[in-house]
Amino acid sequence: MVNVVGFDIGGVNIKGAFVIYSSSNEYTLKISSKFYPMWLHNPVELPELLEGIIRELAGKNQIDAFGITLTAEVSDAYYTKSEGVTHVLTTFTKMMPRIPKKIISSYNTFLPLQDALDDYMAVASANWVATAMYVGKKFPNCILMDIGSTTTDIIPISKGLPNTIGKTDPDRLMSGELVYTGALRSTIPSITHKVPVQGKPSPISFEKFALVADVHLLLNHITEKEYTCDTADGRKKTRKDALARLARVVCSDIDLLSESEIYEIASYIYERQLNQISEGLTQVLKSREEYDLTVPVVVTGLGRDFLARKVAETMGFKQIYDLRQELGLEGAIASPAAAIALLLAEELKVS
Amino acid sequence: MVNVVGFDIGGVNIKGAFVIYSSSNEYTLKISSKFYPMWLHNPVELPELLEGIIRELAGKNQIDAFGITLTAEVSDAYYTKSEGVTHVLTTFTKMMPRIPKKIISSYNTFLPLQDALDDYMAVASANWVATAMYVGKKFPNCILMDIGSTTTDIIPISKGLPNTIGKTDPDRLMSGELVYTGALRSTIPSITHKVPVQGKPSPISFEKFALVADVHLLLNHITEKEYTCDTADGRKKTRKDALARLARVVCSDIDLLSESEIYEIASYIYERQLNQISEGLTQVLKSREEYDLTVPVVVTGLGRDFLARKVAETMGFKQIYDLRQELGLEGAIASPAAAIALLLAEELKVS
């Protein structure tokens, strides 16, 4: 039996996964996810938060290893990536010192903690590698689309391994493999600069009056419970408050715009967001000859159905697999954490 | 002698102007400006803040009237415009009850406070009316461009009065008369979705990693002192911190991008912002036959030179006047407050 805790330390959410891998090749998977906008918190809280997640997931079970990945270094809680990687990883150094800690790298390997500190760019924002390597075991040639609260990863997988042009976030942005749009936190001006108001295109305000979570709530893509980030105005996650937030985007309010007029705005924003993701996927497809519309697309993350699947279907892909079938709903929403735990458990089991 | 305090109650800045108008038609003008993001504060603080500004401006001088305009009702501190106008205006009701309070309306009139409460849409976000009426006295046919920290007003003036298609913010957005971009607070994704990185276009993050104030600081358009809003990351207003913020926009940092590469990003964002404002001005020009490139353009606000004048010059306008020459630097930056005070003082002086 091998027990591993996987961590995906994002700048906005911290996700943990606990895997108990039995000798008969069966496993149980338990997930914990905390909304934790890094730049709003004091970094000294981090050890306590991580210990809480470990207790919650593993209880009194023995832990054989920690698998870790992070994207938090991108957040402006840190001045540079170097500072961010160093802070997050050294937070782990003192934690349960006898248990080995392995960090996944963009070279498809697990690095011991000190090696990761020495080569910080190899582990910075490499959480997509974990999911891709896990998915590659089942679908050796496929395109993985992981759409979380914040970002979209579009990862071509060849011969079981991620086959991306970009290895770092800036390079992945450039190659279309990272599309900075997600299921919850995207701001409206990052999706479109105009929306239809009473049939005519209107420019919008740049204020953070609403988030795309309001759009997806109104369009029944997510429930209030799945709206796990803070609202833009600090008000509730109800339909009525979401309507009020979206009306403000064009400097209006719910006295001046009808519900159906606001739904028209929501539908348009959704359409534009699908378009942004399509552009990334098209760029990824164009940059490699070996893929066509017959390649399987594996979708995961909170936006796997209403964003990833929708884009893949619209573009004409024939085979679309939902990673939820493998990892369960919670595992799919926290796929990098689940994938790291499963990959590391398997590695330990074999060795 | 007539003494008037003018207030421009924005959602982000509260500006006050004190005018002492002598019988010989000379005046002195004193300005006070406070950065006060309405949605971060408890509205109960508002009376104290306003009283402080009045004390600072008028001292022991007698005050004959208050001239008031507001845009704060657009901010999400308020659920609807109705709630916002009501709250701001009723804050004034108990304040120095013997002194009359007049609110400027989008029908070019001063309304007594109770009338303004009864017809809240007539006074909502009408601060541009004050500046336009003031400018119209000197330039009866012109185009006024007021570019503040947050927004751009493009107001055609005919026969001394504002001659806009839109009267409310949503309608002015639609007509190009309100362009929601400004000299400090605009977010980068509201200006452009791509920037050049090492010569190639890169998509950007939607996070509030930087503001256009960082761009204008780096390009020497504003000083650290003129950078009056909060920074996006809570760090300093130095050149070095601005570089770090702009690097994050493409998920990079100052270890990975050189200064000149970040300046290339800044210059591109500036160019796109000029383009946004040009589009508004072009729309305003196209919608009325009586204007051509010989009409005077009057520029005011913090962005009057590096944004408004630059756009007007590039479009080929021949006569460009800086309202700073009339109102002084502080008065130009707080032109709605200065204009209201001057207009009301003149009205009281005549009547």
XYZ file of C-alpha atoms in Angstrom:
702
model
C 0.000 0.000 0.000
C 1.254 3.487 -0.870
C -0.245 6.704 0.514
C 0.500 10.030 -1.140
C -0.775 13.591 -0.589
C -0.709 15.723 -3.732
C -0.755 19.523 -3.545
C -1.546 22.063 -6.230
C -0.594 25.419 -4.699
C -2.267 27.995 -6.912
C -2.303 31.737 -6.480
C -6.055 31.604 -5.901
C -6.933 28.074 -4.792
C -5.013 25.497 -2.821
C -6.020 21.968 -3.712
C -4.994 18.777 -1.994
C -5.561 15.133 -2.978
C -4.972 12.013 -0.884
C -4.451 8.703 -2.615
C -4.348 5.300 -0.973
C -3.021 2.942 -3.600
C -3.520 -0.717 -2.699
C -1.291 -3.584 -3.751
C -4.125 -4.829 -5.943
C -3.837 -1.658 -8.032
C -6.965 -0.123 -6.669
C -7.044 3.315 -5.158
C -9.203 5.662 -3.172
C -8.977 9.388 -3.809
C -9.988 12.186 -1.439
C -9.954 15.880 -2.391
C -9.833 19.147 -0.450
C -9.998 22.574 -2.040
C -9.623 25.985 -0.381
C -10.209 29.384 -1.966
C -7.115 31.263 -0.858
C -6.195 34.365 -2.901
C -2.510 34.451 -2.089
C -2.112 38.233 -2.465
C -4.787 38.914 0.166
C -3.186 36.733 2.806
C -0.138 36.837 4.971
C 2.255 34.138 3.752
C 2.928 33.129 7.362
C -0.547 31.546 7.382
C 0.483 29.055 4.705
C 2.017 26.285 6.903
C -1.068 26.184 9.123
C -3.368 26.004 6.108
C -1.362 23.186 4.543
C -1.257 21.241 7.809
C -5.025 21.611 8.087
C -5.506 20.161 4.616
C -3.166 17.252 5.390
C -5.078 16.444 8.601
C -8.402 16.721 6.795
C -7.312 14.407 3.980
C -5.049 11.836 5.616
C -6.350 11.800 9.180
C -4.215 9.309 11.080
C -3.107 7.463 7.963
C 0.600 7.215 7.325
C 1.876 9.360 4.437
C 4.660 7.989 2.222
C 5.300 11.106 0.154
C 4.103 14.536 -0.839
C 3.734 15.390 -4.516
C 3.767 19.128 -5.067
C 3.131 21.532 -7.894
C 2.630 25.263 -7.774
C 1.430 28.196 -9.851
C 1.295 30.648 -6.927
C 4.610 32.186 -7.967
C 2.789 33.959 -10.825
C 0.611 35.900 -8.381
C 1.716 39.365 -7.337
C 2.031 38.113 -3.777
C 5.597 37.573 -4.971
C 7.896 40.055 -6.628
C 9.422 37.488 -8.983
C 8.897 33.817 -9.797
C 12.160 33.034 -8.023
C 10.818 34.555 -4.803
C 7.483 32.747 -5.163
C 8.869 29.266 -5.828
C 11.362 29.667 -3.006
C 8.727 30.768 -0.522
C 6.204 28.056 -1.329
C 8.748 25.246 -1.402
C 10.606 26.291 1.737
C 7.233 26.346 3.482
C 7.257 22.596 2.895
C 10.849 21.991 4.002
C 10.133 21.931 7.727
C 6.793 20.231 7.379
C 6.951 16.565 8.414
C 10.694 16.388 7.674
C 10.896 12.590 7.400
C 8.396 12.391 4.554
C 9.926 12.871 1.081
C 8.615 15.758 -1.007
C 8.725 15.630 -4.780
C 7.936 18.493 -7.145
C 6.843 17.877 -10.708
C 8.894 19.604 -13.396
C 8.206 20.667 -16.955
C 10.641 17.905 -18.025
C 8.115 15.255 -16.908
C 10.090 14.277 -13.832
C 9.671 14.461 -10.068
C 12.452 16.534 -8.487
C 13.443 16.333 -4.834
C 12.698 19.586 -3.038
C 16.268 20.918 -2.994
C 16.714 20.258 -6.735
C 13.465 22.116 -7.412
C 14.740 25.091 -5.424
C 17.957 25.053 -7.448
C 16.106 24.939 -10.793
C 13.046 27.021 -9.949
C 12.011 27.708 -13.558
C 11.676 23.954 -14.163
C 8.945 23.646 -11.543
C 7.287 27.088 -11.852
C 3.670 26.657 -12.997
C 4.202 23.031 -14.048
C 0.871 21.755 -12.693
C -0.360 21.028 -16.231
C 2.500 18.491 -16.600
C 1.031 16.305 -13.872
C -2.414 16.147 -15.423
C -0.940 15.588 -18.880
C 1.288 12.698 -17.726
C -1.632 11.092 -15.927
C -3.945 11.470 -18.929
C -1.165 10.248 -21.265
C -1.231 6.831 -19.604
C -4.762 6.250 -20.831
C -4.746 8.412 -23.964
C -1.184 8.388 -25.326
C -2.154 10.654 -28.218
C -4.753 13.249 -27.358
C -5.383 16.900 -26.593
C -5.988 17.680 -22.950
C -8.119 20.714 -22.078
C -8.131 21.627 -18.393
C -10.312 24.668 -17.683
C -10.232 25.752 -14.055
C -11.527 28.832 -12.276
C -8.821 31.035 -13.757
C -7.009 29.515 -16.737
C -7.301 27.101 -19.627
C -4.524 24.620 -20.380
C -4.505 23.120 -23.863
C -1.916 20.361 -23.834
C -1.136 18.174 -26.841
C -0.031 14.736 -25.645
C 2.089 12.443 -27.847
C 3.307 8.954 -26.950
C 1.945 9.405 -23.472
C 3.823 12.604 -22.675
C 3.029 16.308 -22.928
C 4.340 17.650 -26.198
C 4.029 21.406 -25.777
C 5.917 24.183 -27.516
C 5.897 26.246 -24.302
C 7.312 25.038 -21.017
C 6.870 28.215 -18.969
C 3.741 30.344 -18.542
C 4.964 33.239 -20.746
C 5.885 30.785 -23.522
C 2.644 28.828 -23.164
C 0.620 32.066 -23.451
C 2.430 32.782 -26.705
C 1.827 29.283 -28.116
C -1.906 29.165 -27.308
C -1.282 26.326 -24.837
C -2.227 28.604 -21.946
C -5.314 30.729 -22.482
C -5.761 33.087 -19.563
C -9.497 32.641 -19.262
C -11.397 30.439 -16.847
C -14.760 29.334 -15.551
C -15.095 31.785 -12.658
C -12.624 34.620 -12.195
C -12.208 36.112 -15.676
C -13.044 39.794 -15.773
C -15.450 40.917 -18.475
C -13.066 43.341 -20.284
C -10.566 40.469 -20.624
C -13.181 38.636 -22.695
C -14.780 41.428 -24.717
C -14.747 45.222 -24.964
C -18.331 45.460 -26.240
C -21.618 43.763 -25.378
C -25.084 44.080 -26.902
C -27.462 46.392 -25.040
C -30.996 46.464 -26.337
C -29.735 45.128 -29.651
C -26.870 47.575 -30.156
C -23.178 47.099 -29.296
C -22.150 49.077 -26.232
C -18.624 49.612 -24.937
C -18.160 48.530 -21.338
C -16.618 49.820 -18.134
C -13.214 48.554 -17.031
C -14.241 48.362 -13.381
C -14.377 44.915 -11.810
C -18.138 45.135 -11.611
C -18.755 41.490 -12.559
C -16.900 38.247 -13.223
C -17.544 35.515 -15.752
C -18.833 33.454 -12.797
C -21.916 35.709 -12.921
C -22.378 34.840 -16.590
C -22.061 31.101 -15.939
C -24.365 31.282 -12.927
C -27.061 33.041 -14.953
C -26.677 30.557 -17.818
C -26.993 27.621 -15.353
C -23.487 26.393 -16.101
C -22.528 26.513 -12.430
C -24.443 26.400 -9.166
C -24.073 28.916 -6.338
C -21.975 26.244 -4.575
C -19.621 25.952 -7.552
C -19.197 29.761 -7.534
C -16.222 29.306 -5.220
C -14.460 32.663 -5.713
C -15.455 35.954 -4.112
C -18.028 38.019 -5.998
C -16.836 41.253 -7.597
C -18.935 43.471 -5.327
C -18.884 41.397 -2.140
C -22.622 40.767 -2.468
C -24.272 37.346 -2.706
C -24.001 34.632 -5.323
C -27.705 34.808 -6.097
C -29.175 35.245 -9.536
C -30.502 38.675 -8.610
C -27.119 39.951 -7.457
C -25.450 38.490 -10.551
C -27.958 40.382 -12.729
C -27.161 43.621 -10.887
C -23.411 43.061 -11.339
C -23.709 42.401 -15.059
C -25.891 45.488 -15.565
C -23.137 47.632 -14.036
C -20.711 46.457 -16.715
C -22.391 48.910 -19.110
C -22.806 51.528 -16.331
C -26.454 50.539 -16.020
C -28.534 48.899 -13.294
C -31.486 46.551 -12.797
C -33.906 49.479 -12.842
C -32.802 50.410 -16.372
C -32.253 46.971 -17.928
C -34.692 44.071 -17.961
C -33.715 40.534 -17.009
C -33.850 39.406 -20.618
C -31.635 42.309 -21.682
C -29.063 41.241 -19.100
C -29.312 37.606 -20.254
C -28.525 38.815 -23.761
C -25.331 40.358 -22.376
C -24.480 37.113 -20.526
C -24.988 34.967 -23.633
C -22.794 37.236 -25.693
C -19.958 37.152 -23.145
C -20.191 33.336 -23.063
C -19.947 33.208 -26.852
C -16.885 35.454 -26.841
C -15.225 33.348 -24.158
C -15.788 30.178 -26.208
C -14.183 32.045 -29.066
C -11.084 32.895 -27.015
C -10.631 29.234 -26.130
C -11.254 28.146 -29.734
C -8.487 30.477 -30.852
C -6.042 28.815 -28.475
C -7.083 25.337 -29.571
C -6.834 26.324 -33.242
C -3.328 27.699 -32.683
C -2.269 24.476 -30.936
C -3.695 22.360 -33.776
C -2.047 24.469 -36.474
C 1.345 24.252 -34.831
C 1.556 20.465 -35.205
C 0.759 18.320 -38.195
C 0.101 15.057 -36.391
C -3.264 16.137 -34.974
C -6.582 16.379 -36.716
C -10.209 16.267 -35.651
C -10.061 12.504 -35.027
C -7.669 12.875 -32.078
C -9.399 12.381 -28.717
C -9.946 15.484 -26.607
C -9.850 14.909 -22.847
C -11.649 17.596 -20.854
C -11.264 18.348 -17.167
C -11.597 21.142 -14.600
C -14.700 23.088 -13.579
C -15.193 24.336 -17.150
C -14.769 20.908 -18.752
C -18.340 20.680 -20.000
C -19.713 24.174 -20.731
C -16.389 25.517 -22.012
C -13.941 22.759 -23.075
C -16.416 20.213 -24.452
C -18.460 22.952 -26.084
C -15.418 24.346 -27.918
C -14.204 20.900 -28.985
C -17.667 19.936 -30.263
C -18.096 23.212 -32.136
C -14.704 22.763 -33.785
C -15.745 19.297 -34.940
C -13.781 16.935 -32.705
C -15.406 13.499 -32.676
C -14.082 11.881 -29.484
C -14.439 13.832 -26.270
C -13.719 12.211 -22.898
C -14.555 13.707 -19.534
C -11.844 13.052 -16.934
C -14.615 13.025 -14.337
C -15.222 9.411 -15.381
C -11.725 8.556 -14.129
C -11.267 10.898 -11.195
C -14.800 11.633 -10.055
C -16.260 15.130 -9.980
C -14.017 16.485 -7.207
C -10.931 14.873 -8.728
C -11.683 16.390 -12.129
C -12.055 19.858 -10.608
C -8.717 19.436 -8.809
C -7.036 17.380 -11.520
C -3.401 18.555 -11.068
C -3.496 17.657 -7.348
C -5.182 14.306 -8.038
C -2.833 13.556 -10.920
C 0.323 14.313 -8.918
C -0.799 12.100 -6.068
C -1.676 9.237 -8.421
C 1.512 9.542 -10.491
C 3.756 9.653 -7.450
C 1.927 6.785 -5.739
C 2.370 4.664 -8.827
C 6.054 5.565 -9.076
C 6.606 4.599 -5.429
C 4.605 1.399 -5.808
C 6.715 0.271 -8.767
C 10.119 1.231 -7.415
C -18.684 88.869 -3.097
C -19.990 85.339 -3.554
C -18.387 82.246 -2.018
C -19.241 78.779 -3.313
C -17.936 75.297 -2.567
C -18.240 72.896 -5.489
C -18.155 69.108 -4.989
C -17.572 66.357 -7.491
C -18.380 63.140 -5.619
C -16.887 60.385 -7.725
C -16.800 56.681 -6.979
C -13.013 56.861 -6.706
C -12.065 60.466 -5.981
C -13.841 63.210 -4.089
C -12.926 66.637 -5.343
C -13.816 69.988 -3.836
C -13.328 73.517 -5.176
C -13.768 76.798 -3.331
C -14.441 79.960 -5.284
C -14.420 83.487 -3.941
C -15.965 85.632 -6.640
C -15.387 89.344 -6.127
C -17.700 92.107 -7.243
C -15.027 93.149 -9.778
C -15.484 89.807 -11.535
C -12.253 88.367 -10.275
C -12.055 85.116 -8.475
C -9.745 82.922 -6.456
C -10.000 79.153 -6.764
C -8.796 76.564 -4.257
C -8.906 72.812 -4.863
C -8.880 69.720 -2.661
C -8.818 66.179 -3.953
C -9.056 62.917 -1.994
C -8.577 59.381 -3.321
C -11.571 57.620 -1.801
C -12.625 54.352 -3.500
C -16.246 54.350 -2.413
C -16.671 50.561 -2.427
C -13.817 50.076 0.042
C -15.217 52.499 2.599
C -18.091 52.593 4.982
C -20.565 55.203 3.739
C -20.980 56.502 7.285
C -17.518 58.072 6.921
C -18.738 60.319 4.117
C -20.099 63.285 6.173
C -16.872 63.551 8.149
C -14.793 63.459 4.966
C -16.915 66.157 3.325
C -16.789 68.378 6.409
C -13.011 68.017 6.420
C -12.791 69.161 2.810
C -15.079 72.136 3.518
C -12.934 73.184 6.491
C -9.742 72.761 4.461
C -11.063 74.835 1.555
C -13.199 77.544 3.111
C -11.629 77.866 6.554
C -13.612 80.511 8.402
C -14.965 82.096 5.217
C -18.693 82.306 4.860
C -20.193 79.920 2.268
C -23.147 81.109 0.175
C -23.939 77.853 -1.553
C -22.812 74.335 -2.354
C -22.721 73.170 -5.963
C -22.785 69.397 -6.193
C -22.365 66.773 -8.834
C -21.832 63.051 -8.434
C -20.793 59.948 -10.325
C -20.419 57.753 -7.238
C -23.804 56.145 -7.877
C -22.214 54.121 -10.714
C -19.836 52.383 -8.296
C -20.868 49.044 -6.866
C -20.919 50.572 -3.404
C -24.554 51.030 -4.368
C -26.968 48.432 -5.621
C -28.671 50.792 -8.064
C -28.220 54.375 -9.221
C -31.337 55.319 -7.282
C -29.763 54.072 -4.045
C -26.464 55.837 -4.817
C -27.895 59.240 -5.672
C -30.176 59.101 -2.640
C -27.354 58.215 -0.275
C -24.906 60.831 -1.507
C -27.454 63.639 -1.629
C -29.059 62.865 1.712
C -25.564 62.959 3.200
C -25.655 66.643 2.299
C -29.129 67.355 3.616
C -28.145 67.728 7.263
C -24.848 69.373 6.511
C -24.928 73.122 7.250
C -28.706 73.235 6.773
C -28.940 76.992 6.172
C -26.675 76.938 3.151
C -28.470 76.174 -0.135
C -27.321 73.113 -2.061
C -27.708 72.937 -5.818
C -27.112 69.878 -7.987
C -26.291 70.177 -11.650
C -28.547 68.230 -14.018
C -28.103 66.853 -17.509
C -30.630 69.521 -18.615
C -28.039 72.247 -17.930
C -29.771 73.502 -14.810
C -29.071 73.625 -11.086
C -31.716 71.710 -9.146
C -32.432 72.236 -5.444
C -31.540 69.137 -3.453
C -35.085 67.833 -3.026
C -35.828 68.163 -6.758
C -32.636 66.257 -7.519
C -33.736 63.463 -5.185
C -37.095 63.325 -6.941
C -35.505 63.147 -10.416
C -32.377 61.151 -9.626
C -31.639 60.152 -13.236
C -31.354 63.835 -14.201
C -28.447 64.347 -11.823
C -26.800 60.907 -11.966
C -23.278 61.231 -13.409
C -23.898 64.747 -14.733
C -20.480 66.122 -13.760
C -19.516 66.531 -17.426
C -22.412 69.046 -17.791
C -20.754 71.443 -15.379
C -17.431 71.460 -17.202
C -19.181 71.735 -20.567
C -21.305 74.713 -19.505
C -18.264 76.454 -18.070
C -16.194 75.824 -21.206
C -19.155 76.847 -23.406
C -18.956 80.387 -22.072
C -15.534 80.862 -23.616
C -15.792 78.431 -26.542
C -19.452 78.349 -27.606
C -18.695 75.838 -30.366
C -16.051 73.292 -29.494
C -15.341 69.750 -28.460
C -14.443 69.286 -24.832
C -12.250 66.319 -23.868
C -11.946 65.718 -20.144
C -9.710 62.745 -19.331
C -9.521 61.977 -15.637
C -8.063 59.067 -13.704
C -10.869 56.759 -14.778
C -12.901 58.015 -17.723
C -12.854 60.161 -20.824
C -15.693 62.583 -21.565
C -15.988 63.786 -25.156
C -18.566 66.549 -25.160
C -19.588 68.470 -28.260
C -20.614 72.000 -27.294
C -22.906 74.091 -29.505
C -24.053 77.633 -28.822
C -22.419 77.495 -25.441
C -24.219 74.389 -24.228
C -23.438 70.677 -24.223
C -24.996 69.059 -27.247
C -24.654 65.359 -26.522
C -26.658 62.453 -27.874
C -26.402 60.677 -24.519
C -27.535 62.173 -21.236
C -26.937 59.172 -18.971
C -23.768 57.079 -18.616
C -25.149 54.017 -20.452
C -26.311 56.235 -23.350
C -23.039 58.185 -23.419
C -21.029 54.938 -23.589
C -23.097 53.958 -26.603
C -22.618 57.323 -28.357
C -18.835 57.470 -27.856
C -19.269 60.516 -25.609
C -18.090 58.500 -22.605
C -15.057 56.314 -23.196
C -14.379 54.213 -20.128
C -10.633 54.679 -20.145
C -8.547 57.068 -18.099
C -5.106 58.263 -17.168
C -4.522 56.067 -14.105
C -6.965 53.301 -13.217
C -7.647 51.521 -16.509
C -6.807 47.835 -16.361
C -4.603 46.485 -19.145
C -7.112 43.923 -20.543
C -9.635 46.757 -20.924
C -7.200 48.405 -23.355
C -5.769 45.438 -25.241
C -5.804 41.647 -25.163
C -2.327 41.282 -26.680
C 1.006 43.036 -26.236
C 4.348 42.580 -27.995
C 6.861 40.437 -26.134
C 10.295 40.224 -27.683
C 8.765 41.279 -30.991
C 5.867 38.810 -31.060
C 2.263 39.381 -29.949
C 1.503 37.662 -26.662
C -1.919 37.247 -25.058
C -2.104 38.658 -21.538
C -3.378 37.631 -18.128
C -6.691 39.010 -16.873
C -5.379 39.505 -13.346
C -5.143 43.071 -12.082
C -1.361 42.840 -12.159
C -0.852 46.399 -13.461
C -2.763 49.578 -14.250
C -2.333 52.083 -17.053
C -0.810 54.386 -14.400
C 2.262 52.120 -14.552
C 2.435 52.670 -18.311
C 2.148 56.456 -17.961
C 4.691 56.521 -15.130
C 7.219 54.579 -17.205
C 6.600 56.814 -20.228
C 7.109 59.941 -18.067
C 3.539 61.119 -18.647
C 2.872 61.313 -14.916
C 5.033 61.695 -11.826
C 4.893 59.436 -8.771
C 2.931 62.241 -7.093
C 0.357 62.309 -9.884
C -0.046 58.515 -9.517
C -2.839 59.164 -7.021
C -4.612 55.797 -7.087
C -3.507 52.634 -5.292
C -1.074 50.415 -7.178
C -2.372 47.060 -8.388
C -0.103 45.039 -6.105
C 0.075 47.346 -3.114
C 3.768 47.960 -3.778
C 5.401 51.343 -4.450
C 4.928 53.826 -7.260
C 8.558 53.562 -8.311
C 9.749 52.842 -11.807
C 11.158 49.486 -10.694
C 7.883 48.330 -9.169
C 5.966 49.534 -12.245
C 8.287 47.447 -14.445
C 7.652 44.387 -12.272
C 3.886 44.914 -12.480
C 3.884 45.264 -16.260
C 6.046 42.131 -16.658
C 3.423 40.136 -14.744
C 0.790 41.086 -17.326
C 2.289 38.437 -19.623
C 2.927 36.058 -16.666
C 6.574 37.060 -16.724
C 8.864 38.920 -14.319
C 11.837 41.289 -14.257
C 14.261 38.359 -14.232
C 12.887 37.138 -17.572
C 12.203 40.438 -19.374
C 14.621 43.317 -19.851
C 13.703 46.929 -19.144
C 13.560 47.744 -22.822
C 11.278 44.771 -23.457
C 8.915 46.070 -20.778
C 9.072 49.585 -22.264
C 8.020 48.081 -25.575
C 4.930 46.674 -23.816
C 4.214 50.059 -22.195
C 4.486 51.937 -25.500
C 2.136 49.511 -27.195
C -0.489 49.819 -24.434
C -0.268 53.623 -24.708
C -0.802 53.434 -28.464
C -3.858 51.192 -28.010
C -5.294 53.553 -25.403
C -4.910 56.514 -27.747
C -6.722 54.422 -30.302
C -9.647 53.762 -27.944
C -10.051 57.473 -27.347
C -9.710 58.251 -31.078
C -12.541 55.838 -31.769
C -14.807 57.701 -29.357
C -13.868 61.074 -30.829
C -14.391 59.777 -34.375
C -17.837 58.467 -33.426
C -18.762 61.829 -31.890
C -17.558 63.675 -35.004
C -19.414 61.360 -37.356
C -22.673 61.741 -35.500
C -22.908 65.492 -36.170
C -22.362 67.360 -39.399
C -21.577 70.756 -37.930
C -18.099 69.758 -36.688
C -14.950 69.363 -38.667
C -11.248 69.560 -37.902
C -11.376 73.370 -37.611
C -13.513 73.274 -34.445
C -11.527 74.051 -31.279
C -10.810 71.134 -28.958
C -10.600 72.033 -25.270
C -8.637 69.534 -23.203
C -8.735 69.087 -19.438
C -8.194 66.532 -16.683
C -5.013 64.670 -15.738
C -4.800 63.113 -19.215
C -5.361 66.395 -21.070
C -1.903 66.494 -22.603
C -0.581 62.948 -23.141
C -4.000 61.518 -24.036
C -6.513 64.183 -25.137
C -4.170 66.591 -26.935
C -2.243 63.708 -28.470
C -5.433 62.171 -29.916
C -6.726 65.519 -31.191
C -3.389 66.360 -32.827
C -3.087 62.930 -34.429
C -6.599 63.248 -35.837
C -5.651 66.593 -37.365
C -7.460 69.157 -35.204
C -5.845 72.561 -35.584
C -6.911 74.442 -32.460
C -6.297 72.786 -29.119
C -6.761 74.690 -25.844
C -5.650 73.503 -22.450
C -8.158 74.396 -19.707
C -5.193 74.617 -17.356
C -4.678 78.117 -18.736
C -8.075 79.090 -17.304
C -8.295 77.011 -14.152
C -4.685 76.358 -13.237
C -3.211 72.889 -12.954
C -5.215 71.783 -9.921
C -8.422 73.257 -11.324
C -7.932 71.452 -14.632
C -7.435 68.139 -12.849
C -10.620 68.732 -10.839
C -12.515 70.546 -13.570
C -16.089 69.434 -12.752
C -15.717 70.643 -9.143
C -14.106 73.916 -10.245
C -16.679 74.431 -12.982
C -19.660 73.855 -10.688
C -18.320 76.286 -8.136
C -17.643 78.932 -10.782
C -20.980 78.485 -12.561
C -22.981 78.636 -9.352
C -21.038 81.623 -8.064
C -21.729 83.480 -11.276
C -25.421 82.583 -11.158
C -25.680 83.836 -7.571
C -23.733 86.971 -8.384
C -26.067 87.852 -11.244
C -29.352 87.054 -9.528
